[in-house]
JSON list of C-alpha atoms in Angstrom, two decimals:
[
{"chain": "A", "resi": 176, "resn": "MET", "atom": "CA", "xyz": [42.88, 44.65, -68.14]},
{"chain": "A", "resi": 177, "resn": "ALA", "atom": "CA", "xyz": [40.78, 45.05, -65.01]},
{"chain": "A", "resi": 178, "resn": "PHE", "atom": "CA", "xyz": [42.66, 46.63, -62.12]},
{"chain": "A", "resi": 179, "resn": "ASP", "atom": "CA", "xyz": [42.77, 44.82, -58.79]},
{"chain": "A", "resi": 180, "resn": "PRO", "atom": "CA", "xyz": [44.50, 46.53, -55.83]},
{"chain": "A", "resi": 181, "resn": "ALA", "atom": "CA", "xyz": [45.48, 43.06, -54.57]},
{"chain": "A", "resi": 182, "resn": "THR", "atom": "CA", "xyz": [47.92, 42.77, -57.52]},
{"chain": "A", "resi": 183, "resn": "LEU", "atom": "CA", "xyz": [50.00, 45.67, -56.19]},
{"chain": "A", "resi": 184, "resn": "ARG", "atom": "CA", "xyz": [53.16, 44.89, -54.24]},
{"chain": "A", "resi": 185, "resn": "PHE", "atom": "CA", "xyz": [52.83, 46.04, -50.66]},
{"chain": "A", "resi": 186, "resn": "ASP", "atom": "CA", "xyz": [55.64, 46.03, -48.10]},
{"chain": "A", "resi": 187, "resn": "ASP", "atom": "CA", "xyz": [55.71, 43.86, -45.00]},
{"chain": "A", "resi": 188, "resn": "ARG", "atom": "CA", "xyz": [53.33, 46.31, -43.30]},
{"chain": "A", "resi": 189, "resn": "GLY", "atom": "CA", "xyz": [50.88, 45.96, -46.21]},
{"chain": "A", "resi": 190, "resn": "LEU", "atom": "CA", "xyz": [51.64, 49.49, -47.44]},
{"chain": "A", "resi": 191, "resn": "LEU", "atom": "CA", "xyz": [53.06, 51.22, -50.49]},
{"chain": "A", "resi": 192, "resn": "PRO", "atom": "CA", "xyz": [54.22, 54.83, -50.99]},
{"chain": "A", "resi": 193, "resn": "VAL", "atom": "CA", "xyz": [51.92, 57.19, -52.88]},
{"chain": "A", "resi": 194, "resn": "ILE", "atom": "CA", "xyz": [53.08, 60.44, -54.47]},
{"chain": "A", "resi": 195, "resn": "ALA", "atom": "CA", "xyz": [50.48, 63.20, -54.79]},
{"chain": "A", "resi": 196, "resn": "GLN", "atom": "CA", "xyz": [51.04, 65.60, -57.69]},
{"chain": "A", "resi": 197, "resn": "GLU", "atom": "CA", "xyz": [48.88, 68.62, -58.45]},
{"chain": "A", "resi": 198, "resn": "GLU", "atom": "CA", "xyz": [47.15, 68.52, -61.79]},
{"chain": "A", "resi": 199, "resn": "GLY", "atom": "CA", "xyz": [47.94, 71.51, -63.95]},
{"chain": "A", "resi": 200, "resn": "THR", "atom": "CA", "xyz": [50.95, 72.86, -62.08]},
{"chain": "A", "resi": 201, "resn": "GLY", "atom": "CA", "xyz": [52.69, 69.48, -61.81]},
{"chain": "A", "resi": 202, "resn": "GLU", "atom": "CA", "xyz": [53.82, 70.40, -58.32]},
{"chain": "A", "resi": 203, "resn": "VAL", "atom": "CA", "xyz": [54.68, 67.41, -56.11]},
{"chain": "A", "resi": 204, "resn": "LEU", "atom": "CA", "xyz": [52.65, 68.00, -52.96]},
{"chain": "A", "resi": 205, "resn": "MET", "atom": "CA", "xyz": [53.39, 65.14, -50.58]},
{"chain": "A", "resi": 206, "resn": "LEU", "atom": "CA", "xyz": [54.13, 61.46, -50.14]},
{"chain": "A", "resi": 207, "resn": "ALA", "atom": "CA", "xyz": [51.98, 59.23, -47.97]},
{"chain": "A", "resi": 208, "resn": "TRP", "atom": "CA", "xyz": [51.02, 55.55, -47.73]},
{"chain": "A", "resi": 209, "resn": "MET", "atom": "CA", "xyz": [48.11, 53.34, -48.76]},
{"chain": "A", "resi": 210, "resn": "ASN", "atom": "CA", "xyz": [47.11, 49.77, -48.10]},
{"chain": "A", "resi": 211, "resn": "ALA", "atom": "CA", "xyz": [44.94, 47.82, -50.57]},
{"chain": "A", "resi": 212, "resn": "GLU", "atom": "CA", "xyz": [41.71, 49.01, -48.97]},
{"chain": "A", "resi": 213, "resn": "ALA", "atom": "CA", "xyz": [42.83, 52.67, -49.12]},
{"chain": "A", "resi": 214, "resn": "VAL", "atom": "CA", "xyz": [43.55, 52.24, -52.84]},
{"chain": "A", "resi": 215, "resn": "ALA", "atom": "CA", "xyz": [40.08, 50.78, -53.36]},
{"chain": "A", "resi": 216, "resn": "ARG", "atom": "CA", "xyz": [38.40, 53.54, -51.34]},
{"chain": "A", "resi": 217, "resn": "THR", "atom": "CA", "xyz": [40.30, 56.24, -53.24]},
{"chain": "A", "resi": 218, "resn": "LEU", "atom": "CA", "xyz": [39.09, 54.83, -56.56]},
{"chain": "A", "resi": 219, "resn": "GLU", "atom": "CA", "xyz": [35.51, 54.33, -55.35]},
{"chain": "A", "resi": 220, "resn": "THR", "atom": "CA", "xyz": [35.06, 57.73, -53.72]},
{"chain": "A", "resi": 221, "resn": "GLY", "atom": "CA", "xyz": [37.33, 59.97, -55.81]},
{"chain": "A", "resi": 222, "resn": "ARG", "atom": "CA", "xyz": [38.66, 61.32, -52.51]},
{"chain": "A", "resi": 223, "resn": "VAL", "atom": "CA", "xyz": [42.28, 60.45, -51.90]},
{"chain": "A", "resi": 224, "resn": "THR", "atom": "CA", "xyz": [42.42, 58.21, -48.83]},
{"chain": "A", "resi": 225, "resn": "TYR", "atom": "CA", "xyz": [45.70, 57.23, -47.22]},
{"chain": "A", "resi": 226, "resn": "TRP", "atom": "CA", "xyz": [46.62, 54.93, -44.37]},
{"chain": "A", "resi": 227, "resn": "SER", "atom": "CA", "xyz": [47.96, 56.91, -41.44]},
{"chain": "A", "resi": 228, "resn": "ARG", "atom": "CA", "xyz": [50.91, 55.01, -39.97]},
{"chain": "A", "resi": 229, "resn": "SER", "atom": "CA", "xyz": [50.96, 57.14, -36.80]},
{"chain": "A", "resi": 230, "resn": "ARG", "atom": "CA", "xyz": [47.24, 56.79, -36.10]},
{"chain": "A", "resi": 231, "resn": "ALA", "atom": "CA", "xyz": [46.95, 53.30, -37.66]},
{"chain": "A", "resi": 232, "resn": "SER", "atom": "CA", "xyz": [43.70, 54.25, -39.38]},
{"chain": "A", "resi": 233, "resn": "PHE", "atom": "CA", "xyz": [42.33, 55.36, -42.73]},
{"chain": "A", "resi": 234, "resn": "TRP", "atom": "CA", "xyz": [42.99, 59.02, -43.43]},
{"chain": "A", "resi": 235, "resn": "VAL", "atom": "CA", "xyz": [40.66, 60.72, -45.86]},
{"chain": "A", "resi": 236, "resn": "LYS", "atom": "CA", "xyz": [42.95, 63.59, -46.75]},
{"chain": "A", "resi": 237, "resn": "GLY", "atom": "CA", "xyz": [41.35, 66.89, -45.68]},
{"chain": "A", "resi": 238, "resn": "GLU", "atom": "CA", "xyz": [38.52, 65.24, -43.74]},
{"chain": "A", "resi": 239, "resn": "THR", "atom": "CA", "xyz": [39.12, 67.50, -40.74]},
{"chain": "A", "resi": 240, "resn": "SER", "atom": "CA", "xyz": [41.08, 70.39, -42.34]},
{"chain": "A", "resi": 241, "resn": "GLY", "atom": "CA", "xyz": [38.94, 70.67, -45.49]},
{"chain": "A", "resi": 242, "resn": "HIS", "atom": "CA", "xyz": [42.13, 70.43, -47.55]},
{"chain": "A", "resi": 243, "resn": "VAL", "atom": "CA", "xyz": [40.85, 67.54, -49.61]},
{"chain": "A", "resi": 244, "resn": "GLN", "atom": "CA", "xyz": [42.44, 65.92, -52.63]},
{"chain": "A", "resi": 245, "resn": "GLU", "atom": "CA", "xyz": [40.08, 65.12, -55.46]},
{"chain": "A", "resi": 246, "resn": "LEU", "atom": "CA", "xyz": [41.42, 62.26, -57.54]},
{"chain": "A", "resi": 247, "resn": "VAL", "atom": "CA", "xyz": [42.03, 63.11, -61.19]},
{"chain": "A", "resi": 248, "resn": "ASP", "atom": "CA", "xyz": [44.12, 60.10, -62.23]},
{"chain": "A", "resi": 249, "resn": "LEU", "atom": "CA", "xyz": [45.83, 57.19, -60.51]},
{"chain": "A", "resi": 250, "resn": "ARG", "atom": "CA", "xyz": [49.01, 55.67, -61.93]},
{"chain": "A", "resi": 251, "resn": "VAL", "atom": "CA", "xyz": [50.87, 52.49, -61.08]},
{"chain": "A", "resi": 252, "resn": "ASP", "atom": "CA", "xyz": [54.63, 52.21, -61.51]},
{"chain": "A", "resi": 253, "resn": "CYS", "atom": "CA", "xyz": [56.49, 49.50, -63.45]},
{"chain": "A", "resi": 254, "resn": "ASP", "atom": "CA", "xyz": [57.24, 47.46, -60.32]},
{"chain": "A", "resi": 255, "resn": "ARG", "atom": "CA", "xyz": [53.67, 47.87, -59.03]},
{"chain": "A", "resi": 256, "resn": "ASP", "atom": "CA", "xyz": [55.04, 48.94, -55.64]},
{"chain": "A", "resi": 257, "resn": "CYS", "atom": "CA", "xyz": [54.37, 52.69, -55.84]},
{"chain": "A", "resi": 258, "resn": "LEU", "atom": "CA", "xyz": [51.48, 54.89, -56.94]},
{"chain": "A", "resi": 259, "resn": "LEU", "atom": "CA", "xyz": [51.22, 58.41, -58.34]},
{"chain": "A", "resi": 260, "resn": "VAL", "atom": "CA", "xyz": [47.94, 60.23, -57.82]},
{"chain": "A", "resi": 261, "resn": "MET", "atom": "CA", "xyz": [47.16, 63.32, -59.85]},
{"chain": "A", "resi": 262, "resn": "VAL", "atom": "CA", "xyz": [44.91, 65.49, -57.71]},
{"chain": "A", "resi": 263, "resn": "ARG", "atom": "CA", "xyz": [43.00, 68.71, -57.44]},
{"chain": "A", "resi": 264, "resn": "GLN", "atom": "CA", "xyz": [44.21, 70.03, -54.09]},
{"chain": "A", "resi": 265, "resn": "VAL", "atom": "CA", "xyz": [41.98, 72.31, -52.02]},
{"chain": "A", "resi": 266, "resn": "GLY", "atom": "CA", "xyz": [44.14, 74.64, -49.89]},
{"chain": "A", "resi": 267, "resn": "PRO", "atom": "CA", "xyz": [47.59, 73.57, -48.69]},
{"chain": "A", "resi": 268, "resn": "ALA", "atom": "CA", "xyz": [48.59, 69.90, -48.82]},
{"chain": "A", "resi": 269, "resn": "CYS", "atom": "CA", "xyz": [51.06, 70.17, -45.95]},
{"chain": "A", "resi": 270, "resn": "HIS", "atom": "CA", "xyz": [50.06, 70.16, -42.27]},
{"chain": "A", "resi": 271, "resn": "THR", "atom": "CA", "xyz": [52.37, 73.20, -41.84]},
{"chain": "A", "resi": 272, "resn": "ASN", "atom": "CA", "xyz": [49.90, 75.09, -44.06]},
{"chain": "A", "resi": 273, "resn": "ARG", "atom": "CA", "xyz": [52.27, 75.20, -46.98]},
{"chain": "A", "resi": 274, "resn": "LYS", "atom": "CA", "xyz": [51.20, 74.25, -50.47]},
{"chain": "A", "resi": 275, "resn": "SER", "atom": "CA", "xyz": [53.67, 71.34, -50.62]},
{"chain": "A", "resi": 276, "resn": "CYS", "atom": "CA", "xyz": [55.52, 69.31, -47.98]},
{"chain": "A", "resi": 277, "resn": "PHE", "atom": "CA", "xyz": [58.75, 69.74, -49.98]},
{"chain": "A", "resi": 278, "resn": "TYR", "atom": "CA", "xyz": [59.43, 73.33, -48.97]},
{"chain": "A", "resi": 279, "resn": "THR", "atom": "CA", "xyz": [63.03, 72.85, -47.82]},
{"chain": "A", "resi": 280, "resn": "ALA", "atom": "CA", "xyz": [65.87, 72.71, -50.33]},
{"chain": "A", "resi": 281, "resn": "VAL", "atom": "CA", "xyz": [69.48, 71.75, -49.71]},
{"chain": "A", "resi": 282, "resn": "ARG", "atom": "CA", "xyz": [71.73, 74.25, -51.47]},
{"chain": "A", "resi": 283, "resn": "GLU", "atom": "CA", "xyz": [75.51, 74.51, -51.06]},
{"chain": "A", "resi": 284, "resn": "GLY", "atom": "CA", "xyz": [75.26, 72.45, -47.90]},
{"chain": "A", "resi": 285, "resn": "ASP", "atom": "CA", "xyz": [72.56, 74.55, -46.25]},
{"chain": "A", "resi": 286, "resn": "GLU", "atom": "CA", "xyz": [68.83, 74.10, -45.73]},
{"chain": "A", "resi": 287, "resn": "VAL", "atom": "CA", "xyz": [66.85, 76.85, -47.43]},
{"chain": "A", "resi": 288, "resn": "GLU", "atom": "CA", "xyz": [63.11, 77.41, -46.95]},
{"chain": "A", "resi": 289, "resn": "LEU", "atom": "CA", "xyz": [61.42, 77.91, -50.31]},
{"chain": "A", "resi": 290, "resn": "MET", "atom": "CA", "xyz": [57.82, 78.47, -49.29]},
{"chain": "A", "resi": 291, "resn": "ALA", "atom": "CA", "xyz": [55.95, 80.30, -46.55]},
{"chain": "A", "resi": 292, "resn": "PRO", "atom": "CA", "xyz": [52.75, 79.00, -44.92]},
{"chain": "A", "resi": 293, "resn": "MET", "atom": "CA", "xyz": [49.60, 80.07, -46.76]},
{"chain": "A", "resi": 294, "resn": "GLU", "atom": "CA", "xyz": [47.47, 82.83, -45.19]},
{"chain": "B", "resi": 276, "resn": "MET", "atom": "CA", "xyz": [71.25, 75.84, -41.26]},
{"chain": "B", "resi": 277, "resn": "ALA", "atom": "CA", "xyz": [73.81, 73.28, -42.37]},
{"chain": "B", "resi": 278, "resn": "PHE", "atom": "CA", "xyz": [72.30, 70.11, -43.79]},
{"chain": "B", "resi": 279, "resn": "ASP", "atom": "CA", "xyz": [73.30, 66.77, -42.29]},
{"chain": "B", "resi": 280, "resn": "PRO", "atom": "CA", "xyz": [71.88, 63.57, -43.88]},
{"chain": "B", "resi": 281, "resn": "ALA", "atom": "CA", "xyz": [71.97, 61.97, -40.40]},
{"chain": "B", "resi": 282, "resn": "THR", "atom": "CA", "xyz": [69.11, 64.29, -39.34]},
{"chain": "B", "resi": 283, "resn": "LEU", "atom": "CA", "xyz": [66.76, 62.65, -41.86]},
{"chain": "B", "resi": 284, "resn": "ARG", "atom": "CA", "xyz": [64.34, 60.02, -40.62]},
{"chain": "B", "resi": 285, "resn": "PHE", "atom": "CA", "xyz": [65.15, 56.66, -42.13]},
{"chain": "B", "resi": 286, "resn": "ASP", "atom": "CA", "xyz": [63.02, 53.54, -41.77]},
{"chain": "B", "resi": 287, "resn": "ASP", "atom": "CA", "xyz": [64.08, 50.40, -39.92]},
{"chain": "B", "resi": 288, "resn": "ARG", "atom": "CA", "xyz": [66.16, 49.39, -42.97]},
{"chain": "B", "resi": 289, "resn": "GLY", "atom": "CA", "xyz": [67.95, 52.77, -42.86]},
{"chain": "B", "resi": 290, "resn": "LEU", "atom": "CA", "xyz": [66.18, 53.94, -46.05]},
{"chain": "B", "resi": 291, "resn": "LEU", "atom": "CA", "xyz": [63.81, 56.66, -47.16]},
{"chain": "B", "resi": 292, "resn": "PRO", "atom": "CA", "xyz": [61.80, 57.04, -50.37]},
{"chain": "B", "resi": 293, "resn": "VAL", "atom": "CA", "xyz": [63.05, 59.49, -53.00]},
{"chain": "B", "resi": 294, "resn": "ILE", "atom": "CA", "xyz": [60.88, 60.91, -55.75]},
{"chain": "B", "resi": 295, "resn": "ALA", "atom": "CA", "xyz": [62.66, 61.94, -58.96]},
{"chain": "B", "resi": 296, "resn": "GLN", "atom": "CA", "xyz": [60.99, 64.73, -60.91]},
{"chain": "B", "resi": 297, "resn": "GLU", "atom": "CA", "xyz": [62.21, 66.10, -64.23]},
{"chain": "B", "resi": 298, "resn": "GLU", "atom": "CA", "xyz": [63.20, 69.73, -64.19]},
{"chain": "B", "resi": 299, "resn": "GLY", "atom": "CA", "xyz": [61.31, 71.79, -66.72]},
{"chain": "B", "resi": 300, "resn": "THR", "atom": "CA", "xyz": [58.52, 69.35, -67.59]},
{"chain": "B", "resi": 301, "resn": "GLY", "atom": "CA", "xyz": [57.68, 68.55, -63.95]},
{"chain": "B", "resi": 302, "resn": "GLU", "atom": "CA", "xyz": [57.14, 64.93, -64.94]},
{"chain": "B", "resi": 303, "resn": "VAL", "atom": "CA", "xyz": [57.45, 62.46, -62.05]},
{"chain": "B", "resi": 304, "resn": "LEU", "atom": "CA", "xyz": [59.92, 59.89, -63.34]},
{"chain": "B", "resi": 305, "resn": "MET", "atom": "CA", "xyz": [60.35, 57.27, -60.61]},
{"chain": "B", "resi": 306, "resn": "LEU", "atom": "CA", "xyz": [60.56, 56.51, -56.93]},
{"chain": "B", "resi": 307, "resn": "ALA", "atom": "CA", "xyz": [63.56, 54.78, -55.40]},
{"chain": "B", "resi": 308, "resn": "TRP", "atom": "CA", "xyz": [65.35, 54.60, -52.04]},
{"chain": "B", "resi": 309, "resn": "MET", "atom": "CA", "xyz": [68.39, 56.16, -50.41]},
{"chain": "B", "resi": 310, "resn": "ASN", "atom": "CA", "xyz": [70.29, 55.60, -47.21]},
{"chain": "B", "resi": 311, "resn": "ALA", "atom": "CA", "xyz": [72.26, 58.41, -45.53]},
{"chain": "B", "resi": 312, "resn": "GLU", "atom": "CA", "xyz": [75.40, 57.62, -47.51]},
{"chain": "B", "resi": 313, "resn": "ALA", "atom": "CA", "xyz": [73.49, 57.67, -50.82]},
{"chain": "B", "resi": 314, "resn": "VAL", "atom": "CA", "xyz": [72.12, 61.12, -49.92]},
{"chain": "B", "resi": 315, "resn": "ALA", "atom": "CA", "xyz": [75.64, 62.34, -49.17]},
{"chain": "B", "resi": 316, "resn": "ARG", "atom": "CA", "xyz": [77.05, 60.86, -52.40]},
{"chain": "B", "resi": 317, "resn": "THR", "atom": "CA", "xyz": [74.23, 62.40, -54.45]},
{"chain": "B", "resi": 318, "resn": "LEU", "atom": "CA", "xyz": [75.00, 65.85, -53.04]},
{"chain": "B", "resi": 319, "resn": "GLU", "atom": "CA", "xyz": [78.77, 65.44, -53.40]},
{"chain": "B", "resi": 320, "resn": "THR", "atom": "CA", "xyz": [78.80, 64.11, -56.95]},
{"chain": "B", "resi": 321, "resn": "GLY", "atom": "CA", "xyz": [75.69, 65.73, -58.46]},
{"chain": "B", "resi": 322, "resn": "ARG", "atom": "CA", "xyz": [74.83, 62.25, -59.81]},
{"chain": "B", "resi": 323, "resn": "VAL", "atom": "CA", "xyz": [71.69, 60.83, -58.26]},
{"chain": "B", "resi": 324, "resn": "THR", "atom": "CA", "xyz": [72.71, 57.72, -56.33]},
{"chain": "B", "resi": 325, "resn": "TYR", "atom": "CA", "xyz": [70.14, 55.36, -54.83]},
{"chain": "B", "resi": 326, "resn": "TRP", "atom": "CA", "xyz": [70.38, 52.28, -52.66]},
{"chain": "B", "resi": 327, "resn": "SER", "atom": "CA", "xyz": [69.26, 49.22, -54.57]},
{"chain": "B", "resi": 328, "resn": "ARG", "atom": "CA", "xyz": [67.19, 47.08, -52.23]},
{"chain": "B", "resi": 329, "resn": "SER", "atom": "CA", "xyz": [67.31, 44.08, -54.58]},
{"chain": "B", "resi": 330, "resn": "ARG", "atom": "CA", "xyz": [71.09, 44.20, -55.08]},
{"chain": "B", "resi": 331, "resn": "ALA", "atom": "CA", "xyz": [71.83, 45.61, -51.61]},
{"chain": "B", "resi": 332, "resn": "SER", "atom": "CA", "xyz": [74.35, 48.07, -53.05]},
{"chain": "B", "resi": 333, "resn": "PHE", "atom": "CA", "xyz": [74.72, 51.67, -54.14]},
{"chain": "B", "resi": 334, "resn": "TRP", "atom": "CA", "xyz": [73.12, 52.37, -57.49]},
{"chain": "B", "resi": 335, "resn": "VAL", "atom": "CA", "xyz": [74.44, 55.33, -59.41]},
{"chain": "B", "resi": 336, "resn": "LYS", "atom": "CA", "xyz": [71.43, 55.79, -61.65]},
{"chain": "B", "resi": 337, "resn": "GLY", "atom": "CA", "xyz": [72.44, 55.26, -65.28]},
{"chain": "B", "resi": 338, "resn": "GLU", "atom": "CA", "xyz": [75.90, 53.93, -64.45]},
{"chain": "B", "resi": 339, "resn": "THR", "atom": "CA", "xyz": [75.43, 50.98, -66.80]},
{"chain": "B", "resi": 340, "resn": "SER", "atom": "CA", "xyz": [72.59, 52.23, -69.05]},
{"chain": "B", "resi": 341, "resn": "GLY", "atom": "CA", "xyz": [73.92, 55.77, -69.49]},
{"chain": "B", "resi": 342, "resn": "HIS", "atom": "CA", "xyz": [70.52, 57.06, -68.41]},
{"chain": "B", "resi": 343, "resn": "VAL", "atom": "CA", "xyz": [71.94, 59.23, -65.67]},
{"chain": "B", "resi": 344, "resn": "GLN", "atom": "CA", "xyz": [70.15, 61.73, -63.50]},
{"chain": "B", "resi": 345, "resn": "GLU", "atom": "CA", "xyz": [71.99, 64.98, -62.95]},
{"chain": "B", "resi": 346, "resn": "LEU", "atom": "CA", "xyz": [70.92, 66.59, -59.69]},
{"chain": "B", "resi": 347, "resn": "VAL", "atom": "CA", "xyz": [69.39, 70.04, -60.05]},
{"chain": "B", "resi": 348, "resn": "ASP", "atom": "CA", "xyz": [67.86, 70.47, -56.60]},
{"chain": "B", "resi": 349, "resn": "LEU", "atom": "CA", "xyz": [67.25, 68.29, -53.56]},
{"chain": "B", "resi": 350, "resn": "ARG", "atom": "CA", "xyz": [64.27, 68.89, -51.30]},
{"chain": "B", "resi": 351, "resn": "VAL", "atom": "CA", "xyz": [63.37, 67.50, -47.88]},
{"chain": "B", "resi": 352, "resn": "ASP", "atom": "CA", "xyz": [59.77, 67.07, -46.78]},
{"chain": "B", "resi": 353, "resn": "CYS", "atom": "CA", "xyz": [58.19, 68.42, -43.58]},
{"chain": "B", "resi": 354, "resn": "ASP", "atom": "CA", "xyz": [58.61, 65.12, -41.71]},
{"chain": "B", "resi": 355, "resn": "ARG", "atom": "CA", "xyz": [62.18, 64.68, -42.98]},
{"chain": "B", "resi": 356, "resn": "ASP", "atom": "CA", "xyz": [61.34, 61.13, -44.04]},
{"chain": "B", "resi": 357, "resn": "CYS", "atom": "CA", "xyz": [61.09, 61.63, -47.81]},
{"chain": "B", "resi": 358, "resn": "LEU", "atom": "CA", "xyz": [63.12, 63.45, -50.47]},
{"chain": "B", "resi": 359, "resn": "LEU", "atom": "CA", "xyz": [62.30, 65.01, -53.82]},
{"chain": "B", "resi": 360, "resn": "VAL", "atom": "CA", "xyz": [65.12, 65.31, -56.33]},
{"chain": "B", "resi": 361, "resn": "MET", "atom": "CA", "xyz": [64.74, 67.61, -59.31]},
{"chain": "B", "resi": 362, "resn": "VAL", "atom": "CA", "xyz": [66.84, 66.12, -62.10]},
{"chain": "B", "resi": 363, "resn": "ARG", "atom": "CA", "xyz": [68.00, 66.42, -65.65]},
{"chain": "B", "resi": 364, "resn": "GLN", "atom": "CA", "xyz": [67.26, 62.94, -66.99]},
{"chain": "B", "resi": 365, "resn": "VAL", "atom": "CA", "xyz": [69.29, 61.52, -69.85]},
{"chain": "B", "resi": 366, "resn": "GLY", "atom": "CA", "xyz": [67.15, 59.07, -71.87]},
{"chain": "B", "resi": 367, "resn": "PRO", "atom": "CA", "xyz": [64.36, 57.09, -70.21]},
{"chain": "B", "resi": 368, "resn": "ALA", "atom": "CA", "xyz": [64.21, 56.84, -66.42]},
{"chain": "B", "resi": 369, "resn": "CYS", "atom": "CA", "xyz": [62.40, 53.49, -66.43]},
{"chain": "B", "resi": 370, "resn": "HIS", "atom": "CA", "xyz": [64.12, 50.14, -66.95]},
{"chain": "B", "resi": 371, "resn": "THR", "atom": "CA", "xyz": [61.34, 49.35, -69.48]},
{"chain": "B", "resi": 372, "resn": "ASN", "atom": "CA", "xyz": [62.81, 52.15, -71.64]},
{"chain": "B", "resi": 373, "resn": "ARG", "atom": "CA", "xyz": [59.90, 54.47, -70.96]},
{"chain": "B", "resi": 374, "resn": "LYS", "atom": "CA", "xyz": [60.42, 58.07, -69.95]},
{"chain": "B", "resi": 375, "resn": "SER", "atom": "CA", "xyz": [58.68, 57.52, -66.59]},
{"chain": "B", "resi": 376, "resn": "CYS", "atom": "CA", "xyz": [57.93, 54.45, -64.47]},
{"chain": "B", "resi": 377, "resn": "PHE", "atom": "CA", "xyz": [54.34, 55.67, -64.03]},
{"chain": "B", "resi": 378, "resn": "TYR", "atom": "CA", "xyz": [53.11, 54.68, -67.47]},
{"chain": "B", "resi": 379, "resn": "THR", "atom": "CA", "xyz": [50.02, 52.74, -66.36]},
{"chain": "B", "resi": 380, "resn": "ALA", "atom": "CA", "xyz": [46.82, 54.56, -65.40]},
{"chain": "B", "resi": 381, "resn": "VAL", "atom": "CA", "xyz": [43.73, 53.09, -63.77]},
{"chain": "B", "resi": 382, "resn": "ARG", "atom": "CA", "xyz": [40.66, 54.41, -65.57]},
{"chain": "B", "resi": 383, "resn": "GLU", "atom": "CA", "xyz": [37.11, 53.20, -65.05]},
{"chain": "B", "resi": 384, "resn": "GLY", "atom": "CA", "xyz": [38.45, 50.08, -63.40]},
{"chain": "B", "resi": 385, "resn": "ASP", "atom": "CA", "xyz": [40.90, 49.17, -66.15]},
{"chain": "B", "resi": 386, "resn": "GLU", "atom": "CA", "xyz": [44.63, 49.48, -66.56]},
{"chain": "B", "resi": 387, "resn": "VAL", "atom": "CA", "xyz": [45.57, 51.69, -69.49]},
{"chain": "B", "resi": 388, "resn": "GLU", "atom": "CA", "xyz": [49.10, 52.08, -70.87]},
{"chain": "B", "resi": 389, "resn": "LEU", "atom": "CA", "xyz": [49.90, 55.77, -71.40]},
{"chain": "B", "resi": 390, "resn": "MET", "atom": "CA", "xyz": [53.41, 55.60, -72.79]},
{"chain": "B", "resi": 391, "resn": "ALA", "atom": "CA", "xyz": [55.36, 53.43, -75.22]},
{"chain": "B", "resi": 392, "resn": "PRO", "atom": "CA", "xyz": [59.03, 52.51, -74.78]},
{"chain": "B", "resi": 393, "resn": "MET", "atom": "CA", "xyz": [61.43, 55.05, -76.29]},
{"chain": "B", "resi": 394, "resn": "GLU", "atom": "CA", "xyz": [63.18, 54.11, -79.55]}
]
């Protein structure tokens, strides 16, 4: 069946959450948001392109930092209201210079940092 | 530093997205939502507990199906507006009886089913 981004279920802002997972390691790198046009651009260009809620503009991941995400596979969930992108990540995914945004764990009631910024 | 669910950044509905990833395999199973109380209950009980937007009630994952998620680790992202839970998943995570909700890939413009329902 042909895929049409318009058949996805976006929220009242026209967005849906997108999980980025690193191919190979399986590490979950980040979660960000796309609108229908960002989904289409990601598929067309092979460069993962989000919608930045704070800047209210398209955000080609890594466009300024060089930390791009090359699309390997795009998956739709059962409710069609969330995406999973499998990516090849250049450099750190997180703006704190860490590999993943999920570098803080909650263990026995305390926050524990799992990961240092990359050199 | 002591963790307080109230320090997370919830949206205007009081919710944040939560990614469930299977320990060991690294497979991303599903995305659902929690409010502050669901986060607290998940940590207290070790049973992953979401907020069901459709039913507007707490949803102890697997409470009726038996397909529970045992919490292994809970991670907070850099913006504190998204969580990653590492889980031990009993049975399928998806209500379609598939291991993961992300069983549809988009390849060369078509939707391709990657996974059959479990027996």
